[in-house]
Tab-separated table of C-alpha atoms and ligand atoms in Angstrom:
chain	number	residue	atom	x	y	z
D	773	UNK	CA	0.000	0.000	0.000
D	774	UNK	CA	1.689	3.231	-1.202
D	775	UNK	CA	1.456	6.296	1.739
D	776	UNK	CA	-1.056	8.460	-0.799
D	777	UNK	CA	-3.865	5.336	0.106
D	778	UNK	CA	-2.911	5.383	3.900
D	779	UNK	CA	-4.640	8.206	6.239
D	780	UNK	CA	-2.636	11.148	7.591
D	781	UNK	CA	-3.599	10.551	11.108
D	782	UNK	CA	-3.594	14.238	11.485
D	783	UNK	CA	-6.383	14.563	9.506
D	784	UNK	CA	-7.965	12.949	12.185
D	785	UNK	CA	-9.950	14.537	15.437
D	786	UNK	CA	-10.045	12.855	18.646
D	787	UNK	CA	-13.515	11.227	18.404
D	788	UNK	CA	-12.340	9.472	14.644
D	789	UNK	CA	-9.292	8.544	15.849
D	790	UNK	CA	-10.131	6.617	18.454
D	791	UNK	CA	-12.808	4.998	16.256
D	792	UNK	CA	-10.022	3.571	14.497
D	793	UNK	CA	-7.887	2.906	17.303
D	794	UNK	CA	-10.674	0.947	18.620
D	795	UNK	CA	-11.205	-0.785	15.163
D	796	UNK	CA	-8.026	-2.356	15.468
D	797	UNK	CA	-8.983	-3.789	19.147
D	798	UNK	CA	-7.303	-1.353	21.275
D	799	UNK	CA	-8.531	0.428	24.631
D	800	UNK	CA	-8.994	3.936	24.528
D	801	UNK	CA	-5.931	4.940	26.224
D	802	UNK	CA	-4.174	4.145	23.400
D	803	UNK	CA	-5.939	7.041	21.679
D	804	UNK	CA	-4.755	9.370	24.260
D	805	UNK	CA	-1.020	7.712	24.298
D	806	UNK	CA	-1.101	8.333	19.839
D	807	UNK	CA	-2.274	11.743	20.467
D	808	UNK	CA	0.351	12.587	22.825
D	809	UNK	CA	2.504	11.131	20.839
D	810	UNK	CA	1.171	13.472	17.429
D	811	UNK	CA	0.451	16.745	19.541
D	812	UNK	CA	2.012	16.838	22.931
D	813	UNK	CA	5.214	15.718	22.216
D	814	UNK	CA	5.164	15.950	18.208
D	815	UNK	CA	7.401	13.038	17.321
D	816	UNK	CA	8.570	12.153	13.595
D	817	UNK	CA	7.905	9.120	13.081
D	818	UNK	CA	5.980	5.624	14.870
D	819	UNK	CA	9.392	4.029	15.818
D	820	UNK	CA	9.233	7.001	18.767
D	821	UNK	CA	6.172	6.016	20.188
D	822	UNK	CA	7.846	4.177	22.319
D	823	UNK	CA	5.146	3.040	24.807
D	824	UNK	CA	3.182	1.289	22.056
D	825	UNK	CA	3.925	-2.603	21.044
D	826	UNK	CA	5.777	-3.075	17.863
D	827	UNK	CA	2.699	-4.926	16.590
D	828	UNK	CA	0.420	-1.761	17.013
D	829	UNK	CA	2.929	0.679	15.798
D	830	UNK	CA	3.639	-1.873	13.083
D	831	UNK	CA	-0.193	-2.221	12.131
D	832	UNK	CA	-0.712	1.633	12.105
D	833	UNK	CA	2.001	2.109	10.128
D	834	UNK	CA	0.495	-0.558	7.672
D	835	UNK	CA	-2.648	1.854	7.793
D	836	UNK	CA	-1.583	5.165	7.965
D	837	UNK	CA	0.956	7.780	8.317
D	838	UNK	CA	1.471	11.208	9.443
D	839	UNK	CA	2.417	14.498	7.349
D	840	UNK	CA	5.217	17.113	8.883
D	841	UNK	CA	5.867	20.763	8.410
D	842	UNK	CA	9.400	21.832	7.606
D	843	UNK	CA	9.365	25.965	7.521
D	844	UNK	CA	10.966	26.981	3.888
D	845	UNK	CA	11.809	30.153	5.228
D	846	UNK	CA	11.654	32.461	8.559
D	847	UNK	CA	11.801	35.805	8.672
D	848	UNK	CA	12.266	37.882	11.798
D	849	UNK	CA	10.642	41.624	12.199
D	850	UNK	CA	13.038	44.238	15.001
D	851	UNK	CA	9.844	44.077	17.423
D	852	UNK	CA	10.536	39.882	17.380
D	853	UNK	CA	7.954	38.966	15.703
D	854	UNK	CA	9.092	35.678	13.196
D	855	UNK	CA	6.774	35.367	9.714
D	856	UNK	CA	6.744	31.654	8.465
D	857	UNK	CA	6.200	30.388	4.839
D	858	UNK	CA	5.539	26.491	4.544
D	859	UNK	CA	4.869	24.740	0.986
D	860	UNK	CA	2.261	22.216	0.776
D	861	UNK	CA	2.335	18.984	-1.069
D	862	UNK	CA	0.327	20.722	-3.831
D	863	UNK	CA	2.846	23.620	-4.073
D	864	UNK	CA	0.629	26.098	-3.053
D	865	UNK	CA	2.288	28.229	0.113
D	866	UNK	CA	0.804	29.618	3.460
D	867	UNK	CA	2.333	31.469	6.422
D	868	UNK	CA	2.299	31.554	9.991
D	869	UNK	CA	3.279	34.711	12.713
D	870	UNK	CA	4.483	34.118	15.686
D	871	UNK	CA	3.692	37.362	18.004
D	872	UNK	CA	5.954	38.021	21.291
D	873	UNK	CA	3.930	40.656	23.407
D	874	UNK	CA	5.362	41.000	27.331
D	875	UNK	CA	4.328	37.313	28.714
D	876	UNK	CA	2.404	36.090	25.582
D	877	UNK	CA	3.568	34.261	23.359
D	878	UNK	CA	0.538	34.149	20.643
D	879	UNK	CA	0.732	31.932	16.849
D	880	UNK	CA	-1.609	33.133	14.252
D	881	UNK	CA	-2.443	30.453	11.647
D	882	UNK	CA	-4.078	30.154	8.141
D	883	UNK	CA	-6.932	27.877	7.844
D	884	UNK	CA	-6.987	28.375	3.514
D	885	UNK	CA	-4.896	29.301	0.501
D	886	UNK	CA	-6.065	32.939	-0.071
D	887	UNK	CA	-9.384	33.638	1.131
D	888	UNK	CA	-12.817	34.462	-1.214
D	889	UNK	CA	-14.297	36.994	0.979
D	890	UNK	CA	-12.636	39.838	-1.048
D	891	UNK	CA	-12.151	42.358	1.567
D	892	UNK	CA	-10.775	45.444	-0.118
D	893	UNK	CA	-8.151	46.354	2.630
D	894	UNK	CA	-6.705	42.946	2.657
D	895	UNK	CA	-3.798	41.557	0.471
D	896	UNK	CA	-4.717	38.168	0.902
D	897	UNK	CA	-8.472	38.789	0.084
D	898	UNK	CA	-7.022	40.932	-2.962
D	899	UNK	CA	-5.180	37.750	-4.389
D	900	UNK	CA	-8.020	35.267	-4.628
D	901	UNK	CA	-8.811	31.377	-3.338
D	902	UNK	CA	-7.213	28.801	-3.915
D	903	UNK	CA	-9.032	25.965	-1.457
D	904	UNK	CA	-9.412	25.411	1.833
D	905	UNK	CA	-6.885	23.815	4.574
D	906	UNK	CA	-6.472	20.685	5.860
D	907	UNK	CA	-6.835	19.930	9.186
D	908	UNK	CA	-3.317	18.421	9.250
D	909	UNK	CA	-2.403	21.587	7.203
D	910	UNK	CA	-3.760	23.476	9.999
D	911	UNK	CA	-2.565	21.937	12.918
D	912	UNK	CA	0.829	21.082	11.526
D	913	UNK	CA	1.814	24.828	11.140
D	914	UNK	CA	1.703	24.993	15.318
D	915	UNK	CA	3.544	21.853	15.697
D	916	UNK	CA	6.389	23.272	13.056
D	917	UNK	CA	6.341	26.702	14.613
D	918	UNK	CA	6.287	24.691	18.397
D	919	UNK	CA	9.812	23.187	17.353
D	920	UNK	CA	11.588	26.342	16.380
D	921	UNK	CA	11.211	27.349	19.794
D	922	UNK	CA	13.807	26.843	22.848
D	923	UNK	CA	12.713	24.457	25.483
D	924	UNK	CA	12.112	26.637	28.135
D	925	UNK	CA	9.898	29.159	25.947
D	926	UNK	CA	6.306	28.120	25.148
D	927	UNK	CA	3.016	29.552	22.641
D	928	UNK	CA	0.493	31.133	25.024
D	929	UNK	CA	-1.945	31.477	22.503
D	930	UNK	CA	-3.416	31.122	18.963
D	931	UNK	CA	-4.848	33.157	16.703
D	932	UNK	CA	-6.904	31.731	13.600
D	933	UNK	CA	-6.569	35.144	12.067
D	934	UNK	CA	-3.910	34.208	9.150
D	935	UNK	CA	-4.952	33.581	5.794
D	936	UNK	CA	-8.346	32.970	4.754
D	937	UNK	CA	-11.806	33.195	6.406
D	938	UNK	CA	-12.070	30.026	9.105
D	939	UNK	CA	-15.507	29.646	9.159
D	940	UNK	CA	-15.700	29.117	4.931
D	941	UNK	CA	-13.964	25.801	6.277
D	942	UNK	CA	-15.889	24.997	8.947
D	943	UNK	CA	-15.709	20.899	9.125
D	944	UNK	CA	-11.600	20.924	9.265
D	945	UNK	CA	-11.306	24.475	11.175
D	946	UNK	CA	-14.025	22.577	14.059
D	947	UNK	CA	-11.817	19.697	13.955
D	948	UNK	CA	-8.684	21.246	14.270
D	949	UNK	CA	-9.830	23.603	17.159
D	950	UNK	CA	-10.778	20.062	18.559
D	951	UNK	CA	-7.052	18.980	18.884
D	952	UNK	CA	-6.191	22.187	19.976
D	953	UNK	CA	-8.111	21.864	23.046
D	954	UNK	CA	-8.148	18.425	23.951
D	955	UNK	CA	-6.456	17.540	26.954
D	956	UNK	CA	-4.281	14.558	25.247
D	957	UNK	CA	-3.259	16.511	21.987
D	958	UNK	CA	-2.067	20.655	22.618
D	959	UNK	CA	-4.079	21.058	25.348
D	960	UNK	CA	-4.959	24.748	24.920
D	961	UNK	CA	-7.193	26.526	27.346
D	962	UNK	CA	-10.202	27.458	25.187
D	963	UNK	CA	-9.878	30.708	26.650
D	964	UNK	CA	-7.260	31.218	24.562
D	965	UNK	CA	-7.786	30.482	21.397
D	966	UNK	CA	-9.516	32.818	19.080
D	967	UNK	CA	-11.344	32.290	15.797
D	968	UNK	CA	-11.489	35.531	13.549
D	969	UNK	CA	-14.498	35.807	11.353
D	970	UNK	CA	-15.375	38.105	8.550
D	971	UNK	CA	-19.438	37.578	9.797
D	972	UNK	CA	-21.155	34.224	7.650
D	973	UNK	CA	-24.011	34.154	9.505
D	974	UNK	CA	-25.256	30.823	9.299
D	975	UNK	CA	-21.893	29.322	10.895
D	976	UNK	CA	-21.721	32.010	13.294
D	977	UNK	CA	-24.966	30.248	13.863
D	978	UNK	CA	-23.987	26.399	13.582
D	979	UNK	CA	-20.910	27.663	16.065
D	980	UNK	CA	-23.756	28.955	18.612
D	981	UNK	CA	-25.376	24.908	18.802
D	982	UNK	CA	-21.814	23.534	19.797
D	983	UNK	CA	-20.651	23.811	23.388
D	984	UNK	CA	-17.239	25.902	22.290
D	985	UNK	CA	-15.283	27.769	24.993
D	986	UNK	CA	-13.043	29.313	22.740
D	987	UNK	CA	-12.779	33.287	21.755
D	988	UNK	CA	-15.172	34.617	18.687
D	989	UNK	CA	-13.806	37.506	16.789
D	990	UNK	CA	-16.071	39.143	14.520
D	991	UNK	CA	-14.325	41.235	11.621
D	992	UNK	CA	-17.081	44.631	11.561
D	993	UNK	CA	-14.988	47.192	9.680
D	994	UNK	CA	-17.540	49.498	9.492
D	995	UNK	CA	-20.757	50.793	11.073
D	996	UNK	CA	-23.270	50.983	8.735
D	997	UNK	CA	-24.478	48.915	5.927
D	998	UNK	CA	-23.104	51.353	2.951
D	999	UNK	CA	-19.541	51.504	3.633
D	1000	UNK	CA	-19.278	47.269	4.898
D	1001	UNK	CA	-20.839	46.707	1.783
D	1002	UNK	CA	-18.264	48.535	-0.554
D	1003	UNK	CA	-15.470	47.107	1.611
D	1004	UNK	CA	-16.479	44.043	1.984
D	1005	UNK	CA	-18.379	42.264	-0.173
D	1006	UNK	CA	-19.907	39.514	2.186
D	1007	UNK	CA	-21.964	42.582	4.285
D	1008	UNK	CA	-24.674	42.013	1.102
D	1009	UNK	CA	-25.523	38.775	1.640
D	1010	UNK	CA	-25.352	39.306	5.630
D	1011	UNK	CA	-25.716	42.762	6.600
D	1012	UNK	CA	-25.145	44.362	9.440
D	1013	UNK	CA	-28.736	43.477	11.269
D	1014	UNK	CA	-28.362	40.066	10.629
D	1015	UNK	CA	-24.646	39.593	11.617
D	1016	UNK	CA	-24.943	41.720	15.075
D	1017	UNK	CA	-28.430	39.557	16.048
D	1018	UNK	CA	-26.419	36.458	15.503
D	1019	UNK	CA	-23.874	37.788	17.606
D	1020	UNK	CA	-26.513	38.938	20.319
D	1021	UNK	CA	-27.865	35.064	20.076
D	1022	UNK	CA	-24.017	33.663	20.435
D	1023	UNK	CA	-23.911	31.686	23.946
D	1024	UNK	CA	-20.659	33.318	25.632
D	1025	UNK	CA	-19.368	31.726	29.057
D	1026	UNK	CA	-19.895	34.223	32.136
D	1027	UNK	CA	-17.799	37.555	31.882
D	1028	UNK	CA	-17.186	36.594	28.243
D	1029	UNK	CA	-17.280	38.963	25.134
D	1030	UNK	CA	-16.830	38.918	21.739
D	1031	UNK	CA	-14.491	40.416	19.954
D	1032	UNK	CA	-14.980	43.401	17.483
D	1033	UNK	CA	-12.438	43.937	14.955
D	1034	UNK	CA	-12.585	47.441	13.152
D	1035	UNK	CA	-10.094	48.253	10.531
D	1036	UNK	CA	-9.359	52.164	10.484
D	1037	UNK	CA	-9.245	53.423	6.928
D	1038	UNK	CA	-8.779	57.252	6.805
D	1039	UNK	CA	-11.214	59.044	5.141
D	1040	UNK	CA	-13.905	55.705	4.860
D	1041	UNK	CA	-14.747	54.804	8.225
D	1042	UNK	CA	-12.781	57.087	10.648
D	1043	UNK	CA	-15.461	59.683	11.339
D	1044	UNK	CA	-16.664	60.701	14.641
D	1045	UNK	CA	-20.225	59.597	13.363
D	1046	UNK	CA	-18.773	56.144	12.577
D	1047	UNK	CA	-17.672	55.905	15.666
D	1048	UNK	CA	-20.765	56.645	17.465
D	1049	UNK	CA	-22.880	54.568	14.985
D	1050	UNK	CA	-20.380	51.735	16.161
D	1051	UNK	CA	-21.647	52.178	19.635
D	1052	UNK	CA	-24.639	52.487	18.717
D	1053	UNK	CA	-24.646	49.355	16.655
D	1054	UNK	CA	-22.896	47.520	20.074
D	1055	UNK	CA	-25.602	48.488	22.258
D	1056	UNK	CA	-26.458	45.466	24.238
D	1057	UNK	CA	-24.020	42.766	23.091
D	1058	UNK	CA	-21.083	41.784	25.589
D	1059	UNK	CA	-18.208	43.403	23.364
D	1060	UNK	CA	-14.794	44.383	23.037
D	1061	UNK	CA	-13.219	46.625	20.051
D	1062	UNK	CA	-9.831	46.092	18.368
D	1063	UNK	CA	-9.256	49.329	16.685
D	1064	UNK	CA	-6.635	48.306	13.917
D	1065	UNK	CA	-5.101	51.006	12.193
D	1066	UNK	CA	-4.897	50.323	8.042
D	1067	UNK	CA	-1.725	47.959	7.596
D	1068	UNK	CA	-0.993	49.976	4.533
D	1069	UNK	CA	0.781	47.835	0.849
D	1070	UNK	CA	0.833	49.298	-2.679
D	1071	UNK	CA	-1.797	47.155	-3.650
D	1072	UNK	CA	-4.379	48.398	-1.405
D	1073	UNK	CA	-5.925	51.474	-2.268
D	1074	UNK	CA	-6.220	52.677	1.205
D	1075	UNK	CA	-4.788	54.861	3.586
D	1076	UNK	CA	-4.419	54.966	7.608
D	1077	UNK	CA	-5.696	57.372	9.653
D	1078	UNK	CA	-3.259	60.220	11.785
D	1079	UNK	CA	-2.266	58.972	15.522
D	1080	UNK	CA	-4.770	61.789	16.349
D	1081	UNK	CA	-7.867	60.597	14.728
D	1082	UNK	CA	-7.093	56.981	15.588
D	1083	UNK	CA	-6.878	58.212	19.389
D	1084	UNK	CA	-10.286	60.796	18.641
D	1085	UNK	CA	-12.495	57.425	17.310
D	1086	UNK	CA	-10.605	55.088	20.463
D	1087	UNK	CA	-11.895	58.199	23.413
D	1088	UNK	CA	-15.367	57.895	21.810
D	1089	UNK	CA	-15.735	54.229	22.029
D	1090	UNK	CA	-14.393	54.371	25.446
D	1091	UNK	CA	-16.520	57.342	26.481
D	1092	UNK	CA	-19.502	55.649	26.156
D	1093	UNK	CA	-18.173	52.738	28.404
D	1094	UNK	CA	-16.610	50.174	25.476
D	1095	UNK	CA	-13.809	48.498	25.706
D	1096	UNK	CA	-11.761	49.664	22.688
D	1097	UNK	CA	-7.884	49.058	22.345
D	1098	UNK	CA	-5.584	50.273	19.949
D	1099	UNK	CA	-4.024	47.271	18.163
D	1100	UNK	CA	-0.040	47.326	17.621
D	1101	UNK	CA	0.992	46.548	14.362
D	1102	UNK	CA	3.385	43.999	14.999
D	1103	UNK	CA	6.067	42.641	11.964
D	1104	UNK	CA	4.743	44.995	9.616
D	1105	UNK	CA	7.896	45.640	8.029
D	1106	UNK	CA	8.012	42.144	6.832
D	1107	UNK	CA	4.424	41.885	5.883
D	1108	UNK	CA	3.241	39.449	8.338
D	1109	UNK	CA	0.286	42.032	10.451
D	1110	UNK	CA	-2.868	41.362	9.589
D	1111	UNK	CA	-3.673	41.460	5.779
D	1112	UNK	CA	-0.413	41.409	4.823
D	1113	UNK	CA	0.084	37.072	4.484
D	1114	UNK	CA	-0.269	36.486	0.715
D	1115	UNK	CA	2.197	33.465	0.838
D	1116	UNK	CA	5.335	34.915	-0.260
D	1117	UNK	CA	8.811	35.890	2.121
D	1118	UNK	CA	8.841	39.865	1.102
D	1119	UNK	CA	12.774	39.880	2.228
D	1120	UNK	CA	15.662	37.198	1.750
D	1121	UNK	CA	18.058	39.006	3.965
D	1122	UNK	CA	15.003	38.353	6.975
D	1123	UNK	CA	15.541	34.892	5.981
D	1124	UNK	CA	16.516	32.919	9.033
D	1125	UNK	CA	17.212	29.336	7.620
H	308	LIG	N1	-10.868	36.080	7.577
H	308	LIG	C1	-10.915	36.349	8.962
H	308	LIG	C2	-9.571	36.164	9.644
H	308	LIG	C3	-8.368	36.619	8.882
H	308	LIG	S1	-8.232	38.369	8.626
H	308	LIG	C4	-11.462	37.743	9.213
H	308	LIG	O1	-11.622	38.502	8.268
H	308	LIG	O2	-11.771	38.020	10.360
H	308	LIG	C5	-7.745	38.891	10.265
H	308	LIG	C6	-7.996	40.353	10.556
H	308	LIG	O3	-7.159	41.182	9.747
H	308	LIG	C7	-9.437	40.812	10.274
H	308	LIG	O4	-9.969	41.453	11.402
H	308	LIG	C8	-9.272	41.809	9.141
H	308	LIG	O5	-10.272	42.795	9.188
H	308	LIG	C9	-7.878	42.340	9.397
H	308	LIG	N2	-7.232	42.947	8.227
H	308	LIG	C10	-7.325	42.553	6.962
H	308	LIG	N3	-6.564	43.356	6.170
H	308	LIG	C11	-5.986	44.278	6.974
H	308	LIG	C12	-5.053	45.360	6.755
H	308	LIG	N4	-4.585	45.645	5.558
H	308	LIG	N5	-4.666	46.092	7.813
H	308	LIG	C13	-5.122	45.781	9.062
H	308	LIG	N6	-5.956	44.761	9.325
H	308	LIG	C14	-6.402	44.016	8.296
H	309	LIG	FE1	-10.528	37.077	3.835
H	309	LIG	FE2	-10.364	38.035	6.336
H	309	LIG	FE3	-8.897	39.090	4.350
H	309	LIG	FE4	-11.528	39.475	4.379
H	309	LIG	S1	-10.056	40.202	5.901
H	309	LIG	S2	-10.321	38.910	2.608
H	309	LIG	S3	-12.235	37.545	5.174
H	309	LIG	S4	-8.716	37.037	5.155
């Protein structure tokens, strides 16, 4: 049996892998001994799972196998933050950023090849979709990331704010927030992991019906239906009404709130009457705003605001009791801050392999 017939146990979730773990006659902690294996420790190969028989390991190797990540190349930012470009099997490329900030150490990941949405601002909405992630795609660029790092340094958090629009691929993304939180595989708090969405209503919906602890960031950009309609294109087939009553509806653990996301575009939708519409618009929903000042490129035909009217919109959020923080561009100057990932290292002399 060639390895393109056997499954990539990463492909897997918790609940299917254990199906077939079971399938083969084994107890369930044997599951939770091949995750730790996969996630936890993120071995190479099945000779290293060392507390399995040589029969088992010998029987899933006769079934299955399990992909790797090598980066192709790093890059490193002054302000530490570290861009990452893998290659898939198809050829295609994605990226990763890795995001110091004082004790946080947080990875943002791509869950597709370009994205669909066509958000005006962003580079990787401006370059089109390819197709969507795998879930051993998605998990594997935490796992590569995991083993750059020095032992005594470890990720805080992730971030499914990379390339492409999560919830467009919903079945791997769930899956792979799965393994991210179960106890045997990364083991993430739930708390801290945060899925970034540009607003599809219906899985904002689906999402509400599972019992999910993790973070939901919703990507608003504007605060009326005009302006997120010429910016982004999704806003016409779920405007603004629709998206912020899902939101209301979202089940949120105690003291939880969702994230607001608000790209500031000078001139589009800086005003002071955006920025009272947006509290407007808020009114009622357990919230938090991430102002995000324009991350500007050539191809985008946008500008960002002036430290001044960034801080005006921020005091009028605030001033009407919002949350509302400023977001740090972080690695901008080697195009890995939000909207910049379009799967391409900007500068070899970055390069860190
Ligand atoms: N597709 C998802 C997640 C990836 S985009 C989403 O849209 O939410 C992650 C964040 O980057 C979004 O909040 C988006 O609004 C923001 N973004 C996109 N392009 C940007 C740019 N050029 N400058 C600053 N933020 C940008
Ligand atoms: Fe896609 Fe998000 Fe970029 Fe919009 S902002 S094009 S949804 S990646």
């Amino acid at each position: 049996m060639s390895s393109c017939e056997k499954v990539d146990l990463k492909n897997l979730g918790p609940s299917v892998l254990n199906e077939l773990i079971a399938s083969l006659g084994k107890e369930k902690y044997r599951t939770s001994q091949v995750l730790r294996w996969l996630y936890a420790v993120g071995v190479g190969s099945f000779d290293q799972m060392t507390n399995l028989s040589k029969d088992f390991r010998k029987e899933l190797d006769r079934l299955s196998f399990f992909s790797n990540f090598k980066p192709l190349q790093i890059e490193q930012a002054k302000d530490g933050t570290k861009k990452f470009l893998f290659q898939l099997m198809d050829g295609n490329r994605i990226e990763s950023v890795l995001i110091p900030d004082k004790a946080r150490l947080t990875l943002c990941i791509s869950t597709q090849v370009g994205c669909a949405m066509g958000c005006q601002f962003c580079l990787t909405g401006r370059k089109g979709f390819k197709r969507n992630l795998t879930t051993s795609e998605i998990v594997n660029q935490i796992l590569a990331v995991r083993s750059t790092l020095s032992r005594n340094v470890s990720m805080t958090n992730i971030v499914l704010m990379g390339m492409g629009e999560p919830l467009a691929n919903y079945d791997y993304v769930l899956q792979s927030l799965s393994l991210m939180t179960c106890r045997d595989a990364f083991k993430f708090s739930s708390r801290r992991v945060t899925l970034s969405t540009v607003g599809l209503v219906p899985e904002i919906e689906r999402l509400a019906t599972r019992n999910i602890g993790f973070q939901l960031a919703v990507s608003l950009n504007a605060s009326n239906d005009e302006t997120r309609g010429r910016l982004m294109p999704v806003n016409r087939r779920y405007p603004l009404k629709e998206l912020l009553a899902a939101c209301t509806r979202f089940p949120l653990r105690p003291r939880a709130r969702i994230t607001f996301e608000y790209v500031l575009l000078e001139g589009v939708n800086d005003s002071l009457q955006d920025a009272k519409e947006l509290v407007r618009l808020l009114r009622g929903i357990p919230s938090k705003v991430n102002l995000i000042p324009l991350n500007e490129a050539p191809a985008i035909p946008f500008r960002r605001p002036s430290e001044a009217k960034i801080r005006r919109f921020q005091e009028v959020l605030t001033g009407s009791g919002l949350t509302a923080i400023v977001r740090a561009s972080k690695g901008t100057e080697i195009r890995a801050a939000c909207g910049q990932l379009e799967g391409a290292c900007q500068t070899r002399s970055f390069c860190l392999l």
